[in-house]
C-alpha atoms as one frame of an Amber mdcrd trajectory, in Angstrom:
protein
 114.655 114.259 107.018 111.866 115.851 108.820 111.275 115.501 112.512 108.745
 112.992 113.582 106.400 113.376 116.839 108.028 110.620 119.939 105.808 107.779
 119.318 106.239 107.226 123.027 105.031 110.264 124.533 103.541 112.401 121.684
 107.244 115.014 122.041 107.760 117.518 118.672 111.213 117.688 120.674 112.728
 115.594 118.815 116.084 115.319 116.482 118.254 112.994 114.077 120.345 111.085
 115.654 121.128 108.333 112.418 119.791 108.585 108.893 120.650 105.024 109.629
 118.974 102.620 112.131 118.559  99.056 112.669 118.080  98.882 108.365 118.644
 101.246 105.340 114.752 102.119 105.360 114.905 103.377 108.980 116.319 106.856
 110.978 117.020 106.514 114.662 115.956 109.187 116.424 115.999 110.972 119.321
 113.257 112.003 122.685 114.724 115.353 124.693 111.277 115.035 126.557 111.475
 111.381 127.916 115.696 110.372 126.504 114.062 107.597 124.117 115.679 106.763
 121.353 112.918 105.672 118.302 113.028 104.501 114.673 111.413 105.566 111.547
 109.914 104.603 108.456 112.194 106.117 105.948 109.037 106.117 103.319 109.357
 108.733  99.841 111.569 110.531 100.602 113.403 112.682  97.881 116.856 112.091
  97.937 118.869 111.264 101.465 120.562 114.446 102.100 124.040 114.830 101.736
 126.862 115.975  99.340 125.591 113.224  96.212 122.639 115.044  96.269 123.803
 118.309  95.624 126.020 117.649  92.282 122.525 115.488  90.720 121.145 118.588
  91.261 123.375 120.842  89.959 123.417 118.227  87.221 120.458 118.712  86.436
 120.864 122.623  86.340 123.636 122.710  84.664 121.016 120.829  81.456 118.318
 122.774  81.541
């Protein structure tokens, strides 16, 4: 998931804290500039990064 700009201060110095926030459709980020957590709607992602998506990519390559 790409980092988002902080909605409070506009800084780009943000990092992903948790892939899943208070709801499955939200991710939690942390702003290093103003030291605030914030949630971002996970919209239009192709796949959640991780082992499972890697297996899917391998399976697709083997089918070709």
